[in-house]
Coordinates of C-alpha atoms and ligand atoms in Angstrom, one line a residue:
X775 CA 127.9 -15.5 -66.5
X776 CA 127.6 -19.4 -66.1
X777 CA 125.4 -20.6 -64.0
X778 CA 126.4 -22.6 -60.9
X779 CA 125.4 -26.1 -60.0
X780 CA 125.4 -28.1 -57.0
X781 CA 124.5 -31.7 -56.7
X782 CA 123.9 -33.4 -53.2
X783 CA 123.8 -37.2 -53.3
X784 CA 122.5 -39.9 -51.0
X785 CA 122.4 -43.8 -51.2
X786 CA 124.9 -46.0 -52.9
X787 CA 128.3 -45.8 -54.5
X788 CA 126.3 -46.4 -57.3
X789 CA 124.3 -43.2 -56.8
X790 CA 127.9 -41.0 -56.3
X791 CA 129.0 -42.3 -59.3
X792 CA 125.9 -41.3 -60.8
X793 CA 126.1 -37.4 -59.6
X794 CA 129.4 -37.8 -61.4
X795 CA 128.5 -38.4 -64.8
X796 CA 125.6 -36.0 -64.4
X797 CA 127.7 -33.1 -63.3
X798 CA 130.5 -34.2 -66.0
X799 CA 127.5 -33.6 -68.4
X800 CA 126.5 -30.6 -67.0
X801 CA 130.3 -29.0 -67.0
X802 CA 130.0 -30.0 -70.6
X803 CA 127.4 -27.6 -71.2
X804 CA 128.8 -25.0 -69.8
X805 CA 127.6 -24.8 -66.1
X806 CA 130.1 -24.3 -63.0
X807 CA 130.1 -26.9 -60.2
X808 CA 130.2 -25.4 -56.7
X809 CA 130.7 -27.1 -53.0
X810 CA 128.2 -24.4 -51.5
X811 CA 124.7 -25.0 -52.3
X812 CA 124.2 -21.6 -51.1
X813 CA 125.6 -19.9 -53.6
X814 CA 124.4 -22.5 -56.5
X815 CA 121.9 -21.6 -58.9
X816 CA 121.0 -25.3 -60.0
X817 CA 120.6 -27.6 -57.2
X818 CA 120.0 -31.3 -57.5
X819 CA 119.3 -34.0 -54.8
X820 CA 119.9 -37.4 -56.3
X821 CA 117.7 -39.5 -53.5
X822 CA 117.7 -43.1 -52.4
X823 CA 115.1 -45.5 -52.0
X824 CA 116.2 -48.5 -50.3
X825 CA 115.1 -47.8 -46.6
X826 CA 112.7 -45.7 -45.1
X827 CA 115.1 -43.5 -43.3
X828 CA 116.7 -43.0 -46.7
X829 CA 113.6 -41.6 -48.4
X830 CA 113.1 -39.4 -44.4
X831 CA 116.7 -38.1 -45.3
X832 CA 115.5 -36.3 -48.4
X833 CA 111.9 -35.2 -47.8
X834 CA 114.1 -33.4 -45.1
X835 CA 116.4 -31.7 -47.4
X836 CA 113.1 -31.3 -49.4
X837 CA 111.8 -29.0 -46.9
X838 CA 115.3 -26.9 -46.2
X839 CA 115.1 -26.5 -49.9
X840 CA 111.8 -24.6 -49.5
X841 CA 113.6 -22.5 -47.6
X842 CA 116.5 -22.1 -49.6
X843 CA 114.4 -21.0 -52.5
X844 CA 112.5 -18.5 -50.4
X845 CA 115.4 -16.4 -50.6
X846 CA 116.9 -17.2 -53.8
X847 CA 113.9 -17.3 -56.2
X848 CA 115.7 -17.8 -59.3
X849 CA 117.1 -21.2 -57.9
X850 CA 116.0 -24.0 -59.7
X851 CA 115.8 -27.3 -57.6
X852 CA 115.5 -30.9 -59.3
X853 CA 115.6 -34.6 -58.1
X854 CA 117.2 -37.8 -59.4
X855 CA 118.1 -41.4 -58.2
X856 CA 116.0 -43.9 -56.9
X857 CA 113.4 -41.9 -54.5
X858 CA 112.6 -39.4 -58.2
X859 CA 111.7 -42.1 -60.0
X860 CA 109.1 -44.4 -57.8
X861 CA 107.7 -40.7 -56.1
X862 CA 108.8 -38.1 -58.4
X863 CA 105.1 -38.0 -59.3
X864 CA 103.5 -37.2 -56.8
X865 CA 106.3 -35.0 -55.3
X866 CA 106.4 -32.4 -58.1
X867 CA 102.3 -32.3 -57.4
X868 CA 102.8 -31.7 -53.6
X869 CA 106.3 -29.4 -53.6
X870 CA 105.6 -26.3 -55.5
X871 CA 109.5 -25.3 -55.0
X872 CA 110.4 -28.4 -57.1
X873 CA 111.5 -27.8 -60.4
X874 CA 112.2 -31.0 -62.4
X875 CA 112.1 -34.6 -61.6
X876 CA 114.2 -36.9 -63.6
X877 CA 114.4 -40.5 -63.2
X878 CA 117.4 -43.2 -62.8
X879 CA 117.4 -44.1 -66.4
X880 CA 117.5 -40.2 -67.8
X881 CA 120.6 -39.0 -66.3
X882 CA 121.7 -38.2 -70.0
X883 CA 119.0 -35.3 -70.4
X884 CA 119.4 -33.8 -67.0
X885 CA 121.1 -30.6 -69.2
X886 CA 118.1 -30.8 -71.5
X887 CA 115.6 -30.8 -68.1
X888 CA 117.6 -27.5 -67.0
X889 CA 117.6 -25.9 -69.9
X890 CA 113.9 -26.3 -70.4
X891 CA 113.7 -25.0 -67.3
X892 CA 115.2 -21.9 -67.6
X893 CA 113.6 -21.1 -71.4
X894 CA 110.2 -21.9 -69.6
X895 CA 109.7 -24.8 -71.8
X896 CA 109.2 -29.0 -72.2
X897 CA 108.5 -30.9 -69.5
X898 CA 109.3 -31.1 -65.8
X899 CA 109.2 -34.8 -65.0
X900 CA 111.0 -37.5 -67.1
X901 CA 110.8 -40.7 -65.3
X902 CA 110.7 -42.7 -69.0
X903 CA 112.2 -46.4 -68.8
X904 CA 115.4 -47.2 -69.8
X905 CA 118.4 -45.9 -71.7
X906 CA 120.5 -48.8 -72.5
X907 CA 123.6 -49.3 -70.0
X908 CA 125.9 -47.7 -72.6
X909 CA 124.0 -44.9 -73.5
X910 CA 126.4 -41.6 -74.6
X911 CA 127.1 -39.6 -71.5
X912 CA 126.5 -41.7 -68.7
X913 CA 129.8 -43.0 -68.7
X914 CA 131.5 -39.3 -68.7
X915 CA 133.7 -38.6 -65.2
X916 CA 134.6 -34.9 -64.2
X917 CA 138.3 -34.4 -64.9
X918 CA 138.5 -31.3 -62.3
X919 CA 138.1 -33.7 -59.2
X920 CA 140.0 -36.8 -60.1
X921 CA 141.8 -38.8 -58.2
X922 CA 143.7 -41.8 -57.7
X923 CA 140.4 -43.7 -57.5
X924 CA 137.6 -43.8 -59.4
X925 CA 134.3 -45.9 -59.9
X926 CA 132.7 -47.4 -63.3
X927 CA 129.3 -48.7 -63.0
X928 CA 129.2 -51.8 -65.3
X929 CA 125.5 -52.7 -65.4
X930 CA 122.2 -50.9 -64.7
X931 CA 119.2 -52.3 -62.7
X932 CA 118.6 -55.5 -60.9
X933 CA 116.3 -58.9 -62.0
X934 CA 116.9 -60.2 -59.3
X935 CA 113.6 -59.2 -56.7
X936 CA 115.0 -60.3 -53.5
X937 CA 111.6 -59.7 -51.6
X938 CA 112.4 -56.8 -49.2
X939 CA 114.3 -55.1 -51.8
X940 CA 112.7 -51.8 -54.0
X941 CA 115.6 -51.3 -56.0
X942 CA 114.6 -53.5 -59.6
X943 CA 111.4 -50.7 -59.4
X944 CA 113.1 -47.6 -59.2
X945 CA 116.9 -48.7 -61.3
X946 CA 114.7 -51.2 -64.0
X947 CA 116.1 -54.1 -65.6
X948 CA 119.5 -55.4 -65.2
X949 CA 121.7 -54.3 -68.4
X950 CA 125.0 -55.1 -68.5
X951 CA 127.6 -52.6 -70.7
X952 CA 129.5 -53.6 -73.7
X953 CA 132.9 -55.0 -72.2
X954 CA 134.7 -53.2 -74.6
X955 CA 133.2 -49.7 -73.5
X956 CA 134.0 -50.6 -69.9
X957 CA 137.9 -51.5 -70.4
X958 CA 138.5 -48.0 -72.3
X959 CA 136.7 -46.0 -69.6
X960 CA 139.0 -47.4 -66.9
X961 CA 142.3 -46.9 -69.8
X962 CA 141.0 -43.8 -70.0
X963 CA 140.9 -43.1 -66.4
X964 CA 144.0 -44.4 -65.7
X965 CA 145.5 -42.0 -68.3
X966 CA 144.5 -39.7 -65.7
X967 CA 146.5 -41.0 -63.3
X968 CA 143.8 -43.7 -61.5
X969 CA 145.5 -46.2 -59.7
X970 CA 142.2 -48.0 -58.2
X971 CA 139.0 -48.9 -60.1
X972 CA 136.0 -49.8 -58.3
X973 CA 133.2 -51.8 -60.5
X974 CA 130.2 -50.9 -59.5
X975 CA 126.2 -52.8 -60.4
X976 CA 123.3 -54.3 -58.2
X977 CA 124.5 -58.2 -59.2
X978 CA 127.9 -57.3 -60.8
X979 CA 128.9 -61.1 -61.0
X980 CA 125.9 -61.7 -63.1
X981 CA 127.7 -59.0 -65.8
X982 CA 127.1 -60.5 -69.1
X983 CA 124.7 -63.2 -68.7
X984 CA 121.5 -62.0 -69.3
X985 CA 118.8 -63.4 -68.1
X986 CA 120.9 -66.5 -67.0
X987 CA 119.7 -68.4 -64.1
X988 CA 121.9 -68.6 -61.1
X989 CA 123.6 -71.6 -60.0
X990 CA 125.9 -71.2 -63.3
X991 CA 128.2 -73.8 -64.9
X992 CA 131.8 -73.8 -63.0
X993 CA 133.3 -72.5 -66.4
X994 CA 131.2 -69.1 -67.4
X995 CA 131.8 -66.2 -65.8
X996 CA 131.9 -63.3 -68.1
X997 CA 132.3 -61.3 -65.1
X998 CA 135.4 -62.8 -64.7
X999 CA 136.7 -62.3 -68.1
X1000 CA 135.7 -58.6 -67.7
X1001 CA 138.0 -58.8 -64.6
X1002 CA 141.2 -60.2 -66.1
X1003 CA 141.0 -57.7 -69.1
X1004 CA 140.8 -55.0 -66.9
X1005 CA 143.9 -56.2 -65.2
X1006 CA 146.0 -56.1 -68.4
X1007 CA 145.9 -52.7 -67.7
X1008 CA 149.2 -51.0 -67.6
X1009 CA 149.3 -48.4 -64.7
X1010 CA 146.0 -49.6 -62.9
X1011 CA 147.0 -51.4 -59.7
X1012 CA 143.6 -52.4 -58.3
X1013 CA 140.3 -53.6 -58.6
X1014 CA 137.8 -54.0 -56.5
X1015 CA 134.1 -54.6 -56.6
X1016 CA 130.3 -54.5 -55.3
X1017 CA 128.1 -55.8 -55.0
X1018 CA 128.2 -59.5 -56.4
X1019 CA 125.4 -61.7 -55.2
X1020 CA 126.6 -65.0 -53.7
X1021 CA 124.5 -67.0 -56.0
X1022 CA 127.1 -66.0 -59.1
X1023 CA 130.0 -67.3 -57.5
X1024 CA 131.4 -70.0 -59.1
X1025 CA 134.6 -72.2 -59.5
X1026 CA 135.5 -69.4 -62.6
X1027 CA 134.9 -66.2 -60.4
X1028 CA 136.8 -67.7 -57.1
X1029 CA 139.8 -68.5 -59.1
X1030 CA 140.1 -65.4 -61.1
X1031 CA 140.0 -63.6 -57.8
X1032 CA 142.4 -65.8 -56.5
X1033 CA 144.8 -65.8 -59.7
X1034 CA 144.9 -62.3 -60.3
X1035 CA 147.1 -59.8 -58.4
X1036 CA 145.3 -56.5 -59.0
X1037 CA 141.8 -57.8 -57.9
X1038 CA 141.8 -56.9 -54.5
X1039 CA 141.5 -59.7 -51.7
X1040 CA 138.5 -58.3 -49.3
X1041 CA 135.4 -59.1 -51.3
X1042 CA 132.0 -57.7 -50.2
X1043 CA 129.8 -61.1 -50.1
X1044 CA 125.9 -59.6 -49.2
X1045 CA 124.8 -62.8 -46.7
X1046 CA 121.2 -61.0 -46.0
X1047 CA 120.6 -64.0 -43.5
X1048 CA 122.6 -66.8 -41.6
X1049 CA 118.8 -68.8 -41.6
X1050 CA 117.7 -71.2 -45.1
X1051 CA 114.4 -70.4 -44.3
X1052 CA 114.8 -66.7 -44.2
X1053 CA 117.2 -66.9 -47.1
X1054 CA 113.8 -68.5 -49.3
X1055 CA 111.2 -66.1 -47.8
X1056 CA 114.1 -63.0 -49.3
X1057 CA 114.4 -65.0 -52.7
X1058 CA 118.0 -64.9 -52.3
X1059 CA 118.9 -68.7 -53.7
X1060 CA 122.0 -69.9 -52.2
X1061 CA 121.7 -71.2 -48.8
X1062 CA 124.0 -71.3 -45.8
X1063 CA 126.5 -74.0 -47.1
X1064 CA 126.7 -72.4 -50.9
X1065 CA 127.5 -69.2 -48.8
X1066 CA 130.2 -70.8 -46.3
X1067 CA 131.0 -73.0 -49.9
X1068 CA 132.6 -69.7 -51.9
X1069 CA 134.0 -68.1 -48.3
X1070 CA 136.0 -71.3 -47.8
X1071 CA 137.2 -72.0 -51.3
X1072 CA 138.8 -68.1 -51.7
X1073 CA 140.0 -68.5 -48.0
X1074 CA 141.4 -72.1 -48.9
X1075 CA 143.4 -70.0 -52.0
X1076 CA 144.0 -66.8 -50.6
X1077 CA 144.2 -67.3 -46.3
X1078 CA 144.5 -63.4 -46.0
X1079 CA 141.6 -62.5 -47.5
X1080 CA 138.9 -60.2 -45.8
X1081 CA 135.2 -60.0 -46.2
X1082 CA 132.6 -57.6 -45.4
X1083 CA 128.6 -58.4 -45.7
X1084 CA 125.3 -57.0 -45.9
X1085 CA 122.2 -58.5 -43.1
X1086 CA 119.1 -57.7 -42.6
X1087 CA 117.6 -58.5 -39.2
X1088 CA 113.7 -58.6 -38.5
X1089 CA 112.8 -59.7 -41.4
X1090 CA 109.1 -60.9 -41.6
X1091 CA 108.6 -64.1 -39.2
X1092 CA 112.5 -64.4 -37.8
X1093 CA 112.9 -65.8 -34.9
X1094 CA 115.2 -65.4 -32.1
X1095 CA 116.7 -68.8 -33.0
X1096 CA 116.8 -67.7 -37.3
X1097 CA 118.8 -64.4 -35.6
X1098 CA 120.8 -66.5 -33.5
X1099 CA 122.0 -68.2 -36.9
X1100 CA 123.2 -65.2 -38.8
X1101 CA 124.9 -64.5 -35.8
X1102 CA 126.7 -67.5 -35.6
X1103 CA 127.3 -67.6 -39.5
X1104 CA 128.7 -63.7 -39.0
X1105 CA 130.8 -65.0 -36.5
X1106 CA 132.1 -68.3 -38.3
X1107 CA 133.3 -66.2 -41.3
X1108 CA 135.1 -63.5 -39.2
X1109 CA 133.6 -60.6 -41.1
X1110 CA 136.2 -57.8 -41.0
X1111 CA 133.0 -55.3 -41.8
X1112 CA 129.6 -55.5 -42.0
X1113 CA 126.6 -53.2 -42.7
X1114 CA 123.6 -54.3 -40.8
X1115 CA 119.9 -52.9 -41.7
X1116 CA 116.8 -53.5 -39.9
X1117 CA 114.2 -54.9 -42.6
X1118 CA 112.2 -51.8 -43.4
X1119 CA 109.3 -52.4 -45.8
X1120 CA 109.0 -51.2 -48.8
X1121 CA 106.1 -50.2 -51.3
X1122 CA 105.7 -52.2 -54.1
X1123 CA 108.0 -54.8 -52.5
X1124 CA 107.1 -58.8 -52.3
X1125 CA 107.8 -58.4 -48.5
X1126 CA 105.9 -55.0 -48.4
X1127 CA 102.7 -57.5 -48.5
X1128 CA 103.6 -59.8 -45.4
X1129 CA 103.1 -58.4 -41.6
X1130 CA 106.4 -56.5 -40.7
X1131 CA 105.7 -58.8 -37.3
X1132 CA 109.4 -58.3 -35.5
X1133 CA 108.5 -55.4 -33.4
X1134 CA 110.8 -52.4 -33.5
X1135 CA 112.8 -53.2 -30.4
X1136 CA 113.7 -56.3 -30.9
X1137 CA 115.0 -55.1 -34.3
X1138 CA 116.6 -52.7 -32.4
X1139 CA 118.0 -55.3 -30.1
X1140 CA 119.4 -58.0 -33.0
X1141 CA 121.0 -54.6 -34.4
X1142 CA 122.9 -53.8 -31.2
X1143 CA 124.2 -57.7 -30.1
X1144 CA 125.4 -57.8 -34.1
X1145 CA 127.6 -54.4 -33.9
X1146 CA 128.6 -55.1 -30.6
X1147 CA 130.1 -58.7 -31.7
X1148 CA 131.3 -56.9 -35.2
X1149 CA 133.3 -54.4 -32.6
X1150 CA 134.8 -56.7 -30.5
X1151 CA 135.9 -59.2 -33.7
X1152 CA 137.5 -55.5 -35.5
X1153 CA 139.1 -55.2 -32.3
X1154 CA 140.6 -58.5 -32.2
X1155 CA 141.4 -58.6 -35.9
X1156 CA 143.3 -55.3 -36.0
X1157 CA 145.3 -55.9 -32.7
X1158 CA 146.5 -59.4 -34.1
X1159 CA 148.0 -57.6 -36.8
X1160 CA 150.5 -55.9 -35.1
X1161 CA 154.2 -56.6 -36.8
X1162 CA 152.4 -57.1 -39.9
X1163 CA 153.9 -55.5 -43.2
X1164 CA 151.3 -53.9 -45.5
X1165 CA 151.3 -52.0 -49.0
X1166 CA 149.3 -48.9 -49.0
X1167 CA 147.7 -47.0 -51.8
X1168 CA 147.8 -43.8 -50.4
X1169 CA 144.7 -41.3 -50.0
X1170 CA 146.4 -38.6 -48.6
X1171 CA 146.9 -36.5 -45.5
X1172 CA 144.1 -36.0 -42.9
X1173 CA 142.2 -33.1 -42.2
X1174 CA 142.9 -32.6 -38.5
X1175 CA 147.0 -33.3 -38.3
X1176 CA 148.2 -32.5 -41.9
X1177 CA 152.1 -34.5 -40.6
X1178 CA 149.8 -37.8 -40.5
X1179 CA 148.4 -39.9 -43.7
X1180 CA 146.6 -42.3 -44.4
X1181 CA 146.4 -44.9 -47.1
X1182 CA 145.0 -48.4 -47.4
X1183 CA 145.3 -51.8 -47.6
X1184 CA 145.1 -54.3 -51.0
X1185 CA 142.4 -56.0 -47.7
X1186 CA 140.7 -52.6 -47.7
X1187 CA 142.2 -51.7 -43.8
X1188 CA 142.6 -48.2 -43.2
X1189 CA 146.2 -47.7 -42.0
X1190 CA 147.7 -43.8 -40.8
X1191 CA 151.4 -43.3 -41.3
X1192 CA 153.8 -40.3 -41.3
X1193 CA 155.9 -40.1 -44.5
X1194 CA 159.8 -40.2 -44.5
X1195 CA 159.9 -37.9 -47.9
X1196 CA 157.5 -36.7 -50.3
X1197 CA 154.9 -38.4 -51.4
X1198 CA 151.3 -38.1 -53.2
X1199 CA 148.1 -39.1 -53.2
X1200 CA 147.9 -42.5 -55.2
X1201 CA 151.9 -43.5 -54.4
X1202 CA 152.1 -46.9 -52.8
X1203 CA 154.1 -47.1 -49.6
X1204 CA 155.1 -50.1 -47.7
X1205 CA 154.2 -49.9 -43.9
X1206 CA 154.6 -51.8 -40.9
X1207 CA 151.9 -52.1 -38.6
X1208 CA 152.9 -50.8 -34.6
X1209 CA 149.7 -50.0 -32.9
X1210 CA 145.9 -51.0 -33.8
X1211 CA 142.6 -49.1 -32.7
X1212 CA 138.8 -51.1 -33.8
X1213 CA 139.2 -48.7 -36.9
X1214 CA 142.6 -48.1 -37.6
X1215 CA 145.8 -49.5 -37.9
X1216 CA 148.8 -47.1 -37.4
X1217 CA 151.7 -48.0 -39.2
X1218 CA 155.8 -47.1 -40.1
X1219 CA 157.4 -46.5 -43.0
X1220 CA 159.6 -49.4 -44.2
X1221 CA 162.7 -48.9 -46.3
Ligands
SAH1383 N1 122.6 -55.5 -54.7 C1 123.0 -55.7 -53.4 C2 122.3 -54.9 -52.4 C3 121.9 -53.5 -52.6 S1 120.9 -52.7 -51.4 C4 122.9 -57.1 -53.0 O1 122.1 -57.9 -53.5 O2 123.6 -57.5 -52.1 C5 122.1 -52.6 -50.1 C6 121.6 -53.4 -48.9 O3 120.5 -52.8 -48.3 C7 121.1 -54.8 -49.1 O4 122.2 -55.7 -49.2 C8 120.3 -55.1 -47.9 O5 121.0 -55.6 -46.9 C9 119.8 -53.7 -47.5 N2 118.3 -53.6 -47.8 C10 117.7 -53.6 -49.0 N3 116.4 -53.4 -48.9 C11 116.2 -53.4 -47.5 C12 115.0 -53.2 -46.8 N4 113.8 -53.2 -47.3 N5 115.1 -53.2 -45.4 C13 116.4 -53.2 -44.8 N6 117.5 -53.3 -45.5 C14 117.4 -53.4 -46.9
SF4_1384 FE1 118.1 -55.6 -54.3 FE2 118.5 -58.2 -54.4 FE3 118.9 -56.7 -56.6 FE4 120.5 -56.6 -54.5 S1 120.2 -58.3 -55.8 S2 119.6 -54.8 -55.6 S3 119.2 -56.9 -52.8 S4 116.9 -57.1 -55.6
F3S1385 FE1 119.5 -46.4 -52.8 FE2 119.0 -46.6 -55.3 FE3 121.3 -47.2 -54.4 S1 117.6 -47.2 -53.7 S2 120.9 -48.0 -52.4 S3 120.4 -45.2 -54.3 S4 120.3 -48.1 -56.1

């Protein structure tokens, strides 16, 4: 009988979209997913890096496991993703219930590690630097679970060592796929009925450029030719991205995003820090007004377009006044979202070597006044678009009242509605907006 495999993922999109091609390969040899770890004979945790809680998050799971495999001693339990490769080492020395350990560039021989496994053979850690972005495998998507939306990571790694950030140790060099590879995996996908492609990678709107600096010539952006090809594509009706780093975004990028229909106007624009001076001790290089440059020259094309952001507050030496400017430059673009992190050192990191000297409260503190003001401004936003006229791409119907669905918007709102006939997941359906929550915008049927 085949044997059944579960894989449990934390961290990024990037991450999910990782699980994915690993159980796609392991369906190709002839293992079962299942939903219920507790009935799996493979289980997998592909781990995250990028804060501490991230890395807590696992070694929790990593102690459940122990318990799982009390019980069920023919289990075999691996890791992947970002927390395998920079601790896999010494985590297959300390866990005896641990299995296999495979890093973030080995995904294509996560079959070959189970199989070893099982015929008591090989090795139980493969942590070896780097397939290349387009190596065979990683690109494969499970057909059982499709939807209407789907992700395609279009590089690997990050070059770019912002100085709090782990992730160029644990993904590796930035390596960008063959254009050509990337356009047929999203034809391909939409021959099964995808609607919405995201592109996934670290610094996506450095795709193609090599070890380009930033600060590019207005006129390159092969980013932006990777964009408009993908567009051509009959049947797709979005795009969207993440995460492009500000410092990438030039005259080329704004106006393809502008120009092109599909590409989807609410951009994720990672600001990290409203201060210079903070901005230089992360190694991010753009500064306020390059920031506030790209926000106002999309806004100036497109007026409806949304954005969301990444910040980190108590980073290494900010003040209350360096706080006080991210919160002002937070508030100046109108951020319809925002995922705010307090700085959390990490090993190996640039940062990891200066004194993590904003105590815990006061990150605590700059955490709270930023969701509060990122509540009120979702509050605002949503109710002001009441009488508004949206097209959804619908997602389907939700889990507590089956009657209600809920789709979203080309601005990436969420939006609930009840349908006048039959529809499916992936139709698009025009909707008018009659009431607003903070969260959720509930809408009618037009037509
Ligand atoms: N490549 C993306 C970010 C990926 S990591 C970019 O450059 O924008 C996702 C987010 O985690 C980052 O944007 C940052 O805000 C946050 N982050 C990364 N390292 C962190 C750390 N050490 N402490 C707190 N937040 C961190
Ligand atoms: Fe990390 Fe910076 Fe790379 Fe983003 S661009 S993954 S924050 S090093
Ligand atoms: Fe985490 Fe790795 Fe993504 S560290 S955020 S899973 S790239």
């Amino acid at each position: 009988m085949a044997l059944k495999f579960h894989i449990k993922t934390y961290g990024c999109q990037m991450n999910e979209r990782d699980s994915d091609s690993a159980s796609a390969l392991l369906i190709a040899h002839g293992y079962l997913p299942t939903e219920d770890e507790n009935e799996a004979d493979i289980v997998i945790l592909n781990t995250c890096s990028v804060r501490d809680q991230a890395e807590r998050k696992a070694i929790g799971k990593l102690g459940i496991m122990k318990r799982i495999k009390a019980e069920r001693k023919h289990m075999i339990f691996g890791l992947m993703g970002c927390m395998a490769q920079s601790r896999g080492e010494e985590l297959l020395k300390t866990i005896p219930h641990l299995d296999f350990v495979i890093g973030t560039d080995q995904i294509h021989s996560i079959p070959d590690a189970v199989e070893q496994i099982l015929n008591g053979t090989g090795s139980k850690l493969d942590l070896r630097e780097r397939c290349g972005a387009d190596t065979p495998g990683i690109d494969m998507h499970r057909t059982d679970t499709i939807k209407h939306n789907a992700f395609i990571s279009i590089m690997r790694g990050c070059d770019r060592y912002c100085s709090y950030c782990i992730v160029p140790y644990v993904r590796g060099h930035e390596r960008s796929r063959n254009p050509e590879s990337i356009v047929e995996e999203a034809r391909e996908l939409v021959r099964h009925g995808v609607k919405e492609i995201m592109l996934l990678g670290q610094n996506v709107a450095a795709f193609g450029l090599g070890r380009h600096a930033p600060n590019l010539p207005d006129d390159l952006s092969p980013f932006a030719d990777l964009l408009k090809e993908i567009a051509k594509i009959d049947g797709l009706e979005r795009i969207r991205f993440t995460s492009p780093h500000p410092a990438y975004f030039n005259k080329k990028l704004i106006e393809t995003i502008a120009a092109e229909p599909k590409i989807c106007k609410s951009i994720h624009l990672p600001l990290q820090s409203g201060s210079d001076r903070v901005l230089k001790k992360m190694n991010r290089p753009y500064d306020v007004a390059k920031y506030m440059h790209i926000v106002n020259s999309l806004r100036a094309l497109v007026p409806e377009i949304t954005f969301s952001t990444d910040v980190i507050v108590g980073f290494p030496t900010e003040t209350d006044e360096e706080f006080n400017m991210t919160r002002q430059v937070m508030n100046d673009v109108g951020f319809d979202n925002a995922f705010i992190f307090k700085y959390s050192p990490r090993q190996g990191t640039v940062s990891a070597r200066m004194d993590d000297d904003v105590p815990q409260d006061v990150k605590e503190e700059r955490n709270q006044i930023l969701l509060k003001d990122l509540e009120e401004r979702q509050c605002s936003k949503n109710a002001s678009l009441v009488g508004k006229e949206y097209v959804l791409l619908v997602d389907g119907p939700s889990k507590r009242n089956p009657k209600r669905w809920s789709g979203r918007t080309d601005t990436f709102k969420l939006a609930v509605f009840e349908p006048k006939q039959e529809i499916k997941a992936g139709d698009l359906v025009k909707v008018k907006i009659v009431r607003a929550t903070p969260m959720t915008l509930y809408g009618e049927v037009v037509e």
